[in-house]
Tab-separated table of C-alpha atoms in Angstrom:
chain	number	residue	atom	x	y	z
A	1	MET	CA	-61.601	-63.393	40.081
A	2	THR	CA	-62.885	-66.963	39.669
A	3	ASN	CA	-63.022	-69.688	42.327
A	4	THR	CA	-61.125	-72.238	40.220
A	5	ASN	CA	-59.119	-73.533	43.171
A	6	LYS	CA	-61.985	-75.594	44.613
A	7	THR	CA	-61.146	-79.279	45.046
A	8	PRO	CA	-63.186	-81.910	43.136
A	9	LYS	CA	-64.848	-82.963	46.407
A	10	GLN	CA	-65.843	-79.365	47.161
A	11	ILE	CA	-67.278	-78.958	43.648
A	12	VAL	CA	-69.319	-82.180	43.953
A	13	SER	CA	-70.510	-81.078	47.411
A	14	GLU	CA	-71.731	-77.767	45.938
A	15	LEU	CA	-73.481	-79.558	43.049
A	16	ASP	CA	-75.172	-81.929	45.530
A	17	LYS	CA	-77.066	-78.950	46.970
A	18	PHE	CA	-79.003	-78.569	43.718
A	19	ILE	CA	-78.765	-81.840	41.771
A	20	ILE	CA	-79.862	-85.249	43.007
A	21	GLY	CA	-77.857	-88.314	41.918
A	22	GLN	CA	-75.762	-88.315	38.713
A	23	ASN	CA	-72.581	-88.813	40.759
A	24	THR	CA	-70.558	-90.035	37.771
A	25	ALA	CA	-71.299	-86.852	35.802
A	26	LYS	CA	-70.597	-84.630	38.812
A	27	LYS	CA	-67.275	-86.360	39.384
A	28	ALA	CA	-66.273	-85.971	35.727
A	29	VAL	CA	-67.018	-82.236	35.560
A	30	ALA	CA	-65.315	-81.663	38.927
A	31	VAL	CA	-62.119	-83.315	37.651
A	32	ALA	CA	-62.281	-81.354	34.363
A	33	LEU	CA	-62.573	-78.149	36.356
A	34	ARG	CA	-59.733	-78.982	38.745
A	35	ASN	CA	-57.497	-79.800	35.767
A	36	ARG	CA	-58.003	-76.234	34.545
A	37	TYR	CA	-56.718	-74.921	37.872
A	38	ARG	CA	-53.773	-77.340	37.727
A	39	ARG	CA	-52.958	-76.176	34.199
A	40	MET	CA	-52.712	-72.542	35.333
A	41	LEU	CA	-49.991	-73.562	37.838
A	42	LEU	CA	-47.757	-75.005	35.104
A	43	ASP	CA	-45.074	-73.033	33.293
A	44	GLU	CA	-46.259	-71.131	30.227
A	45	ASP	CA	-44.909	-73.582	27.620
A	46	MET	CA	-46.602	-76.557	29.274
A	47	GLN	CA	-49.851	-74.579	29.701
A	48	GLN	CA	-50.158	-74.294	25.932
A	49	GLU	CA	-49.810	-78.062	25.545
A	50	VAL	CA	-52.474	-79.038	28.075
A	51	THR	CA	-55.876	-78.843	26.372
A	52	PRO	CA	-59.238	-79.149	28.154
A	53	LYS	CA	-60.890	-82.569	28.123
A	54	ASN	CA	-64.226	-81.775	26.528
A	55	MET	CA	-67.184	-83.798	27.692
A	56	LEU	CA	-70.190	-85.476	26.091
A	57	MET	CA	-73.160	-86.000	28.415
A	58	ILE	CA	-75.608	-88.657	27.273
A	59	GLY	CA	-79.034	-89.048	28.807
A	60	PRO	CA	-82.750	-88.264	28.429
A	61	THR	CA	-84.186	-84.806	28.994
A	62	GLY	CA	-84.780	-83.599	32.540
A	63	VAL	CA	-82.100	-85.669	34.300
A	64	GLY	CA	-79.791	-82.751	35.091
A	65	LYS	CA	-77.382	-82.350	32.152
A	66	THR	CA	-77.906	-78.604	31.675
A	67	GLU	CA	-78.268	-77.981	35.406
A	68	ILE	CA	-74.884	-79.588	36.148
A	69	ALA	CA	-73.126	-77.336	33.606
A	70	ARG	CA	-75.028	-74.205	34.681
A	71	ARG	CA	-74.402	-74.727	38.398
A	72	LEU	CA	-70.770	-75.554	37.675
A	73	ALA	CA	-70.247	-72.165	36.036
A	74	LYS	CA	-71.941	-70.405	38.976
A	75	ILE	CA	-69.785	-72.216	41.533
A	76	ILE	CA	-66.563	-70.952	39.966
A	77	GLU	CA	-68.058	-67.689	38.621
A	78	ALA	CA	-66.881	-68.563	35.124
A	79	PRO	CA	-68.247	-67.226	31.821
A	80	PHE	CA	-70.930	-69.666	30.643
A	81	VAL	CA	-73.232	-69.910	27.642
A	82	LYS	CA	-75.776	-72.535	26.679
A	83	VAL	CA	-76.530	-72.995	22.992
A	84	GLU	CA	-78.609	-75.447	21.003
A	85	ALA	CA	-76.803	-77.208	18.184
A	86	THR	CA	-79.971	-77.202	16.067
A	87	LYS	CA	-79.960	-73.375	15.931
A	88	PHE	CA	-76.756	-73.403	13.871
A	89	THR	CA	-76.620	-73.780	10.116
A	90	GLU	CA	-73.840	-74.580	7.706
A	91	VAL	CA	-71.842	-71.555	6.527
A	92	GLY	CA	-73.638	-69.872	3.612
A	93	TYR	CA	-77.151	-70.616	4.889
A	94	VAL	CA	-79.510	-68.337	6.798
A	95	GLY	CA	-79.174	-68.864	10.539
A	96	ARG	CA	-76.626	-68.458	13.312
A	97	ASP	CA	-73.020	-69.278	12.531
A	98	VAL	CA	-71.157	-71.438	15.039
A	99	GLU	CA	-68.708	-68.675	15.957
A	100	SER	CA	-71.590	-66.739	17.544
A	101	MET	CA	-71.420	-69.021	20.605
A	102	VAL	CA	-67.855	-67.821	21.253
A	103	ARG	CA	-68.966	-64.187	20.883
A	104	ASP	CA	-71.790	-64.857	23.350
A	105	LEU	CA	-69.195	-66.274	25.764
A	106	VAL	CA	-67.145	-63.072	25.518
A	107	GLU	CA	-70.294	-61.041	26.307
A	108	ALA	CA	-70.877	-63.213	29.402
A	109	SER	CA	-67.240	-62.730	30.387
A	110	ILE	CA	-67.513	-58.949	30.043
A	111	LYS	CA	-70.438	-58.923	32.480
A	112	ILE	CA	-68.367	-60.812	35.077
A	113	VAL	CA	-65.306	-58.555	34.718
A	114	GLU	CA	-67.482	-55.433	34.640
A	115	LYS	CA	-69.178	-56.493	37.888
A	116	THR	CA	-65.768	-57.004	39.532
A	117	GLN	CA	-64.358	-53.686	38.325
A	118	HIS	CA	-67.522	-51.825	39.298
A	119	SER	CA	-67.232	-53.217	42.834
A	120	GLN	CA	-63.667	-51.849	43.042
A	121	VAL	CA	-64.789	-48.288	42.267
A	122	TYR	CA	-68.148	-48.549	44.051
A	123	ALA	CA	-67.351	-46.180	46.926
A	124	GLN	CA	-66.181	-43.381	44.604
A	125	ALA	CA	-69.031	-43.991	42.132
A	126	LYS	CA	-71.608	-43.887	44.937
A	127	LYS	CA	-70.252	-40.562	46.228
A	128	GLN	CA	-70.378	-39.027	42.745
A	129	ALA	CA	-73.878	-40.431	42.166
A	130	GLU	CA	-75.139	-38.962	45.447
A	131	ASP	CA	-73.618	-35.579	44.568
A	132	ARG	CA	-75.614	-35.706	41.330
A	133	LEU	CA	-78.757	-36.723	43.230
A	134	VAL	CA	-78.413	-33.788	45.601
A	135	LYS	CA	-78.157	-31.385	42.659
A	136	LEU	CA	-81.208	-32.974	41.036
A	137	LEU	CA	-83.240	-32.680	44.256
A	138	VAL	CA	-82.100	-29.096	44.878
A	139	PRO	CA	-81.520	-27.472	41.460
A	140	GLY	CA	-79.277	-24.425	41.227
A	141	ILE	CA	-79.891	-21.184	39.327
A	142	LYS	CA	-79.823	-21.624	35.602
A	143	LYS	CA	-76.835	-20.027	33.950
A	144	GLU	CA	-77.474	-16.772	32.147
A	145	GLN	CA	-77.807	-16.919	28.420
A	146	LYS	CA	-74.700	-16.163	26.386
A	147	LYS	CA	-74.004	-12.449	26.225
A	148	SER	CA	-75.011	-10.724	23.026
A	149	THR	CA	-72.293	-9.539	20.654
A	150	ASN	CA	-74.354	-6.408	19.977
A	151	GLN	CA	-72.649	-3.548	21.857
A	152	PHE	CA	-75.872	-1.725	22.748
A	153	GLU	CA	-77.488	-4.888	24.163
A	154	ALA	CA	-74.314	-5.702	26.112
A	155	MET	CA	-74.325	-2.226	27.679
A	156	MET	CA	-77.990	-2.547	28.676
A	157	GLN	CA	-77.313	-5.959	30.311
A	158	MET	CA	-74.514	-4.415	32.372
A	159	VAL	CA	-76.779	-1.595	33.534
A	160	ASN	CA	-79.539	-4.057	34.457
A	161	SER	CA	-77.198	-6.265	36.446
A	162	MET	CA	-76.114	-3.323	38.582
A	163	GLN	CA	-79.657	-2.364	39.497
A	164	ALA	CA	-81.213	-2.971	42.925
A	165	GLY	CA	-78.408	-5.018	44.453
A	166	GLN	CA	-78.934	-7.895	42.054
A	167	THR	CA	-75.510	-9.364	42.788
A	168	GLU	CA	-76.155	-9.516	46.556
A	169	GLU	CA	-79.519	-11.188	45.920
A	170	LYS	CA	-77.892	-13.874	43.802
A	171	GLU	CA	-75.335	-14.556	46.506
A	172	GLU	CA	-78.116	-15.000	49.069
A	173	VAL	CA	-79.958	-17.417	46.786
A	174	ASN	CA	-76.757	-19.382	46.188
A	175	GLU	CA	-76.120	-19.592	49.940
A	176	THR	CA	-79.675	-20.868	50.489
A	177	ILE	CA	-79.176	-23.505	47.790
A	178	LYS	CA	-75.918	-24.632	49.421
A	179	THR	CA	-77.636	-24.927	52.811
A	180	ASN	CA	-80.551	-26.902	51.327
A	181	ARG	CA	-78.144	-29.209	49.515
A	182	ARG	CA	-76.236	-29.905	52.724
A	183	THR	CA	-79.539	-30.794	54.438
A	184	ILE	CA	-80.608	-33.055	51.559
A	185	ALA	CA	-77.171	-34.743	51.535
A	186	GLU	CA	-77.562	-35.538	55.256
A	187	GLU	CA	-81.073	-36.926	54.694
A	188	LEU	CA	-79.794	-39.038	51.796
A	189	ALA	CA	-77.010	-40.458	53.958
A	190	LYS	CA	-79.572	-41.405	56.628
A	191	GLY	CA	-81.741	-43.167	53.991
A	192	ASN	CA	-84.754	-40.929	54.638
A	193	LEU	CA	-85.408	-40.057	50.994
A	194	GLU	CA	-85.419	-43.500	49.366
A	195	SER	CA	-89.062	-43.356	48.249
A	196	ARG	CA	-88.977	-39.709	47.105
A	197	GLU	CA	-89.340	-39.220	43.350
A	198	VAL	CA	-86.704	-37.542	41.185
A	199	SER	CA	-86.406	-36.972	37.432
A	200	ILE	CA	-83.162	-38.028	35.772
A	201	GLU	CA	-81.911	-38.251	32.211
A	202	ILE	CA	-80.515	-41.583	31.009
A	203	ASP	CA	-79.215	-42.943	27.704
A	204	GLU	CA	-81.930	-44.272	25.431
A	205	PRO	CA	-81.843	-48.109	25.400
A	206	LYS	CA	-80.026	-49.638	22.424
A	207	LYS	CA	-82.234	-50.761	19.581
A	208	ALA	CA	-82.262	-54.410	18.554
A	209	ALA	CA	-79.977	-55.374	15.705
A	210	PRO	CA	-81.616	-55.843	12.302
A	211	MET	CA	-82.354	-59.396	11.166
A	212	MET	CA	-79.877	-59.250	8.261
A	213	ASN	CA	-76.916	-59.312	10.643
A	214	ASN	CA	-75.724	-62.863	9.970
A	215	GLY	CA	-73.024	-62.212	7.368
A	216	LEU	CA	-71.515	-59.361	9.347
A	217	GLU	CA	-71.694	-61.389	12.580
A	218	GLN	CA	-69.270	-63.897	11.058
A	219	MET	CA	-66.718	-61.072	10.821
A	220	GLY	CA	-67.277	-59.990	14.407
A	221	ILE	CA	-69.315	-56.944	13.431
A	222	ASP	CA	-72.587	-56.163	15.191
A	223	LEU	CA	-74.681	-54.069	12.794
A	224	GLY	CA	-76.912	-52.863	15.623
A	225	ASP	CA	-73.943	-51.491	17.576
A	226	THR	CA	-72.495	-49.922	14.425
A	227	LEU	CA	-75.740	-48.079	13.650
A	228	ASN	CA	-76.155	-47.009	17.281
A	229	SER	CA	-72.631	-45.571	17.349
A	230	LEU	CA	-73.265	-43.529	14.175
A	231	ALA	CA	-76.464	-41.987	15.485
A	232	PRO	CA	-76.103	-39.265	18.147
A	233	LYS	CA	-76.770	-40.510	21.675
A	234	LYS	CA	-80.264	-39.666	22.838
A	235	ARG	CA	-81.114	-38.978	26.461
A	236	ILE	CA	-84.575	-39.717	27.770
A	237	LYS	CA	-86.112	-38.384	30.977
A	238	ARG	CA	-87.458	-40.811	33.578
A	239	THR	CA	-89.099	-40.209	36.941
A	240	LEU	CA	-87.887	-42.729	39.506
A	241	THR	CA	-87.558	-43.124	43.243
A	242	VAL	CA	-84.279	-41.945	44.767
A	243	LYS	CA	-83.354	-45.591	45.429
A	244	GLU	CA	-83.827	-46.558	41.759
A	245	ALA	CA	-82.162	-43.387	40.466
A	246	ARG	CA	-79.131	-43.931	42.701
A	247	ASP	CA	-78.535	-47.417	41.220
A	248	ILE	CA	-78.642	-46.026	37.671
A	249	LEU	CA	-76.372	-43.107	38.514
A	250	ILE	CA	-73.879	-45.365	40.318
A	251	ARG	CA	-73.663	-47.523	37.211
A	252	GLU	CA	-73.111	-44.455	35.005
A	253	GLU	CA	-70.397	-43.119	37.310
A	254	SER	CA	-68.760	-46.577	37.553
A	255	ASP	CA	-68.601	-46.763	33.751
A	256	LYS	CA	-66.760	-43.436	33.726
A	257	LEU	CA	-64.219	-44.632	36.299
A	258	ILE	CA	-63.160	-47.907	34.635
A	259	ASN	CA	-60.957	-48.327	31.583
A	260	LYS	CA	-62.954	-50.079	28.849
A	261	GLY	CA	-59.802	-51.237	27.037
A	262	ASP	CA	-58.514	-53.010	30.168
A	263	LEU	CA	-61.982	-54.449	30.785
A	264	TYR	CA	-62.236	-55.995	27.301
A	265	SER	CA	-58.691	-57.377	27.448
A	266	GLU	CA	-59.306	-58.996	30.837
A	267	ALA	CA	-62.692	-60.365	29.729
A	268	ILE	CA	-61.203	-62.056	26.656
A	269	LYS	CA	-58.444	-63.588	28.793
A	270	LEU	CA	-61.034	-64.847	31.300
A	271	ALA	CA	-63.177	-66.388	28.534
A	272	GLU	CA	-60.118	-68.043	26.974
A	273	ASN	CA	-58.952	-69.688	30.200
A	274	ASN	CA	-62.157	-70.255	32.172
A	275	GLY	CA	-65.040	-70.122	29.669
A	276	ILE	CA	-67.548	-72.983	29.443
A	277	ILE	CA	-69.736	-73.514	26.370
A	278	PHE	CA	-72.614	-75.991	26.788
A	279	ILE	CA	-73.942	-77.308	23.463
A	280	ASP	CA	-77.343	-78.966	23.901
A	281	GLU	CA	-79.176	-81.227	21.414
A	282	PHE	CA	-75.838	-82.459	20.086
A	283	ASP	CA	-77.487	-85.678	18.907
A	284	LYS	CA	-79.718	-83.669	16.547
A	285	ILE	CA	-76.804	-82.741	14.255
A	286	THR	CA	-75.866	-86.317	13.376
A	287	SER	CA	-76.554	-87.414	9.805
A	288	ARG	CA	-78.900	-90.110	11.098
A	289	SER	CA	-81.169	-87.465	12.688
A	290	GLN	CA	-81.377	-85.504	9.443
A	291	GLN	CA	-84.612	-85.321	7.478
A	292	SER	CA	-84.726	-84.923	3.732
A	293	GLY	CA	-84.509	-81.352	2.484
A	294	GLU	CA	-82.724	-80.059	5.592
A	295	VAL	CA	-79.443	-78.166	5.643
A	296	SER	CA	-76.558	-80.624	5.990
A	297	ARG	CA	-76.172	-81.633	9.646
A	298	GLU	CA	-72.705	-82.906	8.846
A	299	GLY	CA	-71.883	-79.424	7.540
A	300	VAL	CA	-72.777	-77.993	10.968
A	301	GLN	CA	-70.504	-80.561	12.599
A	302	ARG	CA	-67.628	-79.556	10.328
A	303	ASP	CA	-68.213	-75.886	11.206
A	304	ILE	CA	-68.174	-76.677	14.947
A	305	LEU	CA	-65.007	-78.788	14.649
A	306	PRO	CA	-62.426	-75.960	14.248
A	307	ILE	CA	-63.972	-74.050	17.164
A	308	VAL	CA	-63.624	-77.080	19.440
A	309	GLU	CA	-60.171	-77.951	18.068
A	310	GLY	CA	-58.958	-74.438	18.778
A	311	SER	CA	-59.105	-71.426	16.518
A	312	GLN	CA	-59.101	-67.627	16.524
A	313	VAL	CA	-62.525	-65.945	16.546
A	314	THR	CA	-62.929	-62.253	15.820
A	315	THR	CA	-65.265	-60.387	18.149
A	316	LYS	CA	-66.041	-56.680	18.435
A	317	TYR	CA	-63.895	-56.643	21.597
A	318	GLY	CA	-60.847	-58.311	20.059
A	319	VAL	CA	-59.644	-61.718	18.885
A	320	ILE	CA	-60.224	-64.698	21.195
A	321	SER	CA	-58.512	-68.099	21.053
A	322	THR	CA	-60.773	-71.113	21.704
A	323	ASP	CA	-57.881	-73.509	22.504
A	324	HIS	CA	-58.635	-73.723	26.234
A	325	ILE	CA	-62.393	-73.139	26.389
A	326	LEU	CA	-64.188	-76.128	27.949
A	327	PHE	CA	-66.942	-77.532	25.704
A	328	ILE	CA	-69.658	-79.702	27.227
A	329	ALA	CA	-72.014	-81.286	24.688
A	330	SER	CA	-75.193	-83.109	25.606
A	331	GLY	CA	-77.928	-85.093	23.942
A	332	ALA	CA	-80.430	-87.871	24.514
A	333	PHE	CA	-79.048	-89.975	21.607
A	334	HIS	CA	-82.303	-91.944	21.352
A	335	LEU	CA	-82.390	-92.145	17.546
A	336	SER	CA	-78.652	-91.838	17.014
A	337	LYS	CA	-75.453	-92.648	18.890
A	338	PRO	CA	-72.188	-90.756	19.476
A	339	SER	CA	-70.485	-92.852	16.769
A	340	ASP	CA	-72.827	-91.193	14.216
A	341	LEU	CA	-70.891	-87.958	14.684
A	342	ILE	CA	-68.002	-87.361	12.289
A	343	PRO	CA	-64.842	-89.098	13.649
A	344	GLU	CA	-62.877	-85.853	14.051
A	345	LEU	CA	-65.611	-84.366	16.275
A	346	GLN	CA	-65.948	-87.569	18.298
A	347	GLY	CA	-62.255	-87.350	19.101
A	348	ARG	CA	-62.658	-83.840	20.467
A	349	PHE	CA	-65.039	-85.064	23.211
A	350	PRO	CA	-62.918	-87.738	24.915
A	351	ILE	CA	-64.905	-87.846	28.171
A	352	ARG	CA	-68.261	-89.616	27.814
A	353	VAL	CA	-70.696	-89.588	30.720
A	354	GLU	CA	-74.015	-91.415	30.681
A	355	LEU	CA	-76.591	-89.946	33.041
A	356	ASP	CA	-79.066	-92.253	34.772
A	357	ASP	CA	-82.834	-92.230	34.388
A	358	LEU	CA	-84.506	-90.853	37.506
A	359	SER	CA	-86.272	-93.289	39.845
A	360	ALA	CA	-89.268	-92.626	42.116
A	361	ASP	CA	-86.831	-92.328	45.074
A	362	ASP	CA	-84.845	-89.709	43.122
A	363	PHE	CA	-88.067	-87.744	42.600
A	364	VAL	CA	-88.745	-87.786	46.372
A	365	LYS	CA	-85.271	-86.320	46.986
A	366	ILE	CA	-85.675	-83.746	44.190
A	367	LEU	CA	-88.974	-82.616	45.740
A	368	THR	CA	-87.557	-82.106	49.234
A	369	GLU	CA	-83.750	-82.033	49.565
A	370	PRO	CA	-82.160	-79.340	47.334
A	371	ASP	CA	-81.960	-75.718	48.514
A	372	ASN	CA	-84.308	-74.775	45.665
A	373	ALA	CA	-86.589	-77.853	45.963
A	374	ILE	CA	-89.883	-77.488	44.082
A	375	VAL	CA	-92.023	-78.196	47.162
A	376	LYS	CA	-90.159	-75.467	49.091
A	377	GLN	CA	-90.831	-73.054	46.210
A	378	TYR	CA	-94.599	-73.646	46.310
A	379	ILE	CA	-94.687	-73.400	50.114
A	380	ALA	CA	-92.901	-70.037	49.871
A	381	LEU	CA	-95.198	-68.785	47.079
A	382	LEU	CA	-98.352	-69.594	49.036
A	383	GLY	CA	-96.738	-68.197	52.190
A	384	THR	CA	-96.899	-64.742	50.587
A	385	GLU	CA	-100.700	-65.038	50.880
A	386	ASN	CA	-100.445	-66.064	54.585
A	387	ILE	CA	-101.289	-69.654	53.673
A	388	ASP	CA	-99.173	-72.164	55.615
A	389	VAL	CA	-98.876	-75.293	53.440
A	390	THR	CA	-97.451	-78.594	54.689
A	391	PHE	CA	-96.825	-81.724	52.621
A	392	THR	CA	-96.908	-85.079	54.411
A	393	MET	CA	-94.125	-87.511	53.472
A	394	GLU	CA	-96.747	-89.933	52.101
A	395	ALA	CA	-98.051	-87.172	49.796
A	396	VAL	CA	-94.545	-86.446	48.512
A	397	GLU	CA	-93.948	-90.153	47.864
A	398	ARG	CA	-97.255	-90.412	46.002
A	399	ILE	CA	-96.415	-87.371	43.821
A	400	ALA	CA	-93.025	-88.948	43.053
A	401	GLN	CA	-94.618	-92.278	42.117
A	402	ILE	CA	-97.168	-90.610	39.821
A	403	ALA	CA	-94.349	-88.676	38.088
A	404	TYR	CA	-92.334	-91.871	37.641
A	405	ASP	CA	-95.343	-93.822	36.288
A	406	VAL	CA	-96.352	-91.081	33.831
A	407	ASN	CA	-92.751	-90.828	32.586
A	408	SER	CA	-92.661	-94.607	32.089
A	409	GLU	CA	-95.977	-94.787	30.254
A	410	THR	CA	-95.660	-91.638	28.117
A	411	ASP	CA	-92.612	-89.534	27.195
A	412	ASN	CA	-89.783	-89.517	29.727
A	413	ILE	CA	-89.158	-85.836	30.483
A	414	GLY	CA	-87.358	-86.487	33.764
A	415	ALA	CA	-87.716	-84.061	36.680
A	416	ARG	CA	-89.645	-81.582	34.519
A	417	ARG	CA	-92.672	-83.849	35.034
A	418	LEU	CA	-92.751	-82.796	38.690
A	419	HIS	CA	-93.449	-79.160	37.754
A	420	THR	CA	-96.457	-80.184	35.654
A	421	ILE	CA	-97.841	-82.492	38.346
A	422	LEU	CA	-97.440	-80.016	41.214
A	423	GLU	CA	-99.002	-77.199	39.189
A	424	LYS	CA	-102.027	-79.410	38.481
A	425	LEU	CA	-102.184	-80.631	42.100
A	426	LEU	CA	-102.150	-77.121	43.585
A	427	GLU	CA	-104.149	-75.421	40.816
A	428	ASP	CA	-107.297	-74.817	42.918
A	429	LEU	CA	-105.316	-73.732	45.978
A	430	LEU	CA	-103.226	-71.266	43.951
A	431	PHE	CA	-106.446	-69.853	42.480
A	432	GLU	CA	-108.266	-69.466	45.824
A	433	ALA	CA	-105.305	-68.445	48.036
A	434	SER	CA	-105.715	-64.679	47.485
A	435	ASP	CA	-109.252	-64.741	48.914
A	436	MET	CA	-108.527	-67.078	51.842
A	437	GLN	CA	-106.685	-64.359	53.852
A	438	MET	CA	-104.870	-66.976	55.953
A	439	GLY	CA	-104.993	-70.626	56.923
A	440	ASP	CA	-103.149	-73.909	57.416
A	441	ILE	CA	-103.337	-76.467	54.606
A	442	VAL	CA	-102.010	-80.020	54.809
A	443	ILE	CA	-101.436	-81.858	51.517
A	444	THR	CA	-102.037	-85.554	52.220
A	445	GLU	CA	-101.771	-88.680	50.108
A	446	ASN	CA	-105.589	-88.778	49.833
A	447	TYR	CA	-105.616	-85.184	48.542
A	448	VAL	CA	-103.054	-86.129	45.880
A	449	ASP	CA	-105.133	-89.156	44.802
A	450	GLU	CA	-108.307	-87.087	44.761
A	451	LYS	CA	-106.744	-84.435	42.483
A	452	LEU	CA	-104.527	-86.592	40.283
A	453	GLY	CA	-105.403	-90.256	40.745
A	454	HIS	CA	-108.002	-90.528	37.963
A	455	ILE	CA	-105.763	-88.629	35.507
A	456	ALA	CA	-102.715	-90.774	36.258
A	457	LYS	CA	-104.691	-94.003	35.751
A	458	ASP	CA	-106.059	-92.916	32.377
A	459	GLU	CA	-103.055	-93.171	30.037
A	460	ASP	CA	-104.698	-91.169	27.244
A	461	LEU	CA	-105.722	-88.396	29.676
A	462	SER	CA	-102.292	-88.222	31.326
A	463	ARG	CA	-100.650	-87.676	27.930
A	464	TYR	CA	-102.499	-84.373	27.623
A	465	ILE	CA	-102.731	-83.162	31.230
A	466	LEU	CA	-99.645	-84.489	33.026
């Protein structure tokens, strides 16, 4: 199911498509991932002994810590969740308990397994969905109401049904319906009815869980799901295009064809062996970062410790072991340092990776090289309005230098600064593009200086605008 057999070089090569620099961090996560694959090739007794080497990424915001972990999970199609350490509170206080991150991981795992199992039954589900669509587009005759138990009424119904060749008429109508359905089925197969509207009934969306769910969540009970299961299922009618209705019906039919018990069992196994939990703002739960009157940060650390060490967590889908889940923690550690964490927790993150600050050259590469480069995104957005935008290399270099200077003089927010600067640079063009119909626009270095130069030079102004 997952692509865990990629070599470290292949993993780094994939990460290079989206993340500039940070080679040390890429190398470390690639090795950690390959070790998981190696572990699965060992005999069962040895597998239990080999634990994942959890990682602590240290570096300022916007340098690629979260992106590395997120892209990593996508590359191997592994269950992945990102949580913020500051959202957790010590057991007994109002807030999320640390076990919720494991339950979120199981939910992510279920989506992956469900997608795989749905693809396996897709052909059968599609056929059943199209059969339903045909019947919706060409309704049959409504069934007669239940016969009355009153003998006189029953006799009268029999007499009525025998009158005027009613039976033959019904047969003719049924034959017509069959013919029309065959025609509609052919048109559906050819894709000629995609934009036609059809009314279907679907399950009413689940209601959000009540706020007082925290205590029950610690026992693996979702109060929202419990209440929804007690109430009778409601169906709501929606009018959609055939294309939209087909997707919904295929999903419904796929759900009927797969075994939920097998799905949950496989999802828990996948989360146990391939799950990745990324804990951001890890530096904010050190005692040094704590302000007076706050819930004990050290208490949160002690609650996280057993999860990272390996424990059993109860979820509504079953019990999951956290022994082999890979934990990646990250933080800027400006006001604190990793040694401010409790010693037991420090020991559970043996791999430390320090990410580099981004230079002006890095910003140039970020703007142009990755598959999802920001400049390419804006060119594509304006292209939808028939505006052909080109950035000269000098303009890109100037944007990169402004971003680097503003980061140096104000708060260093890494590559996120580029989004702010480009939005400000192209503000007028994005506003006017809809009325321009079409045109060719070249963004030059002079244009960049004209739009941003005075803001970048004024330190007080750049704090607010860039």
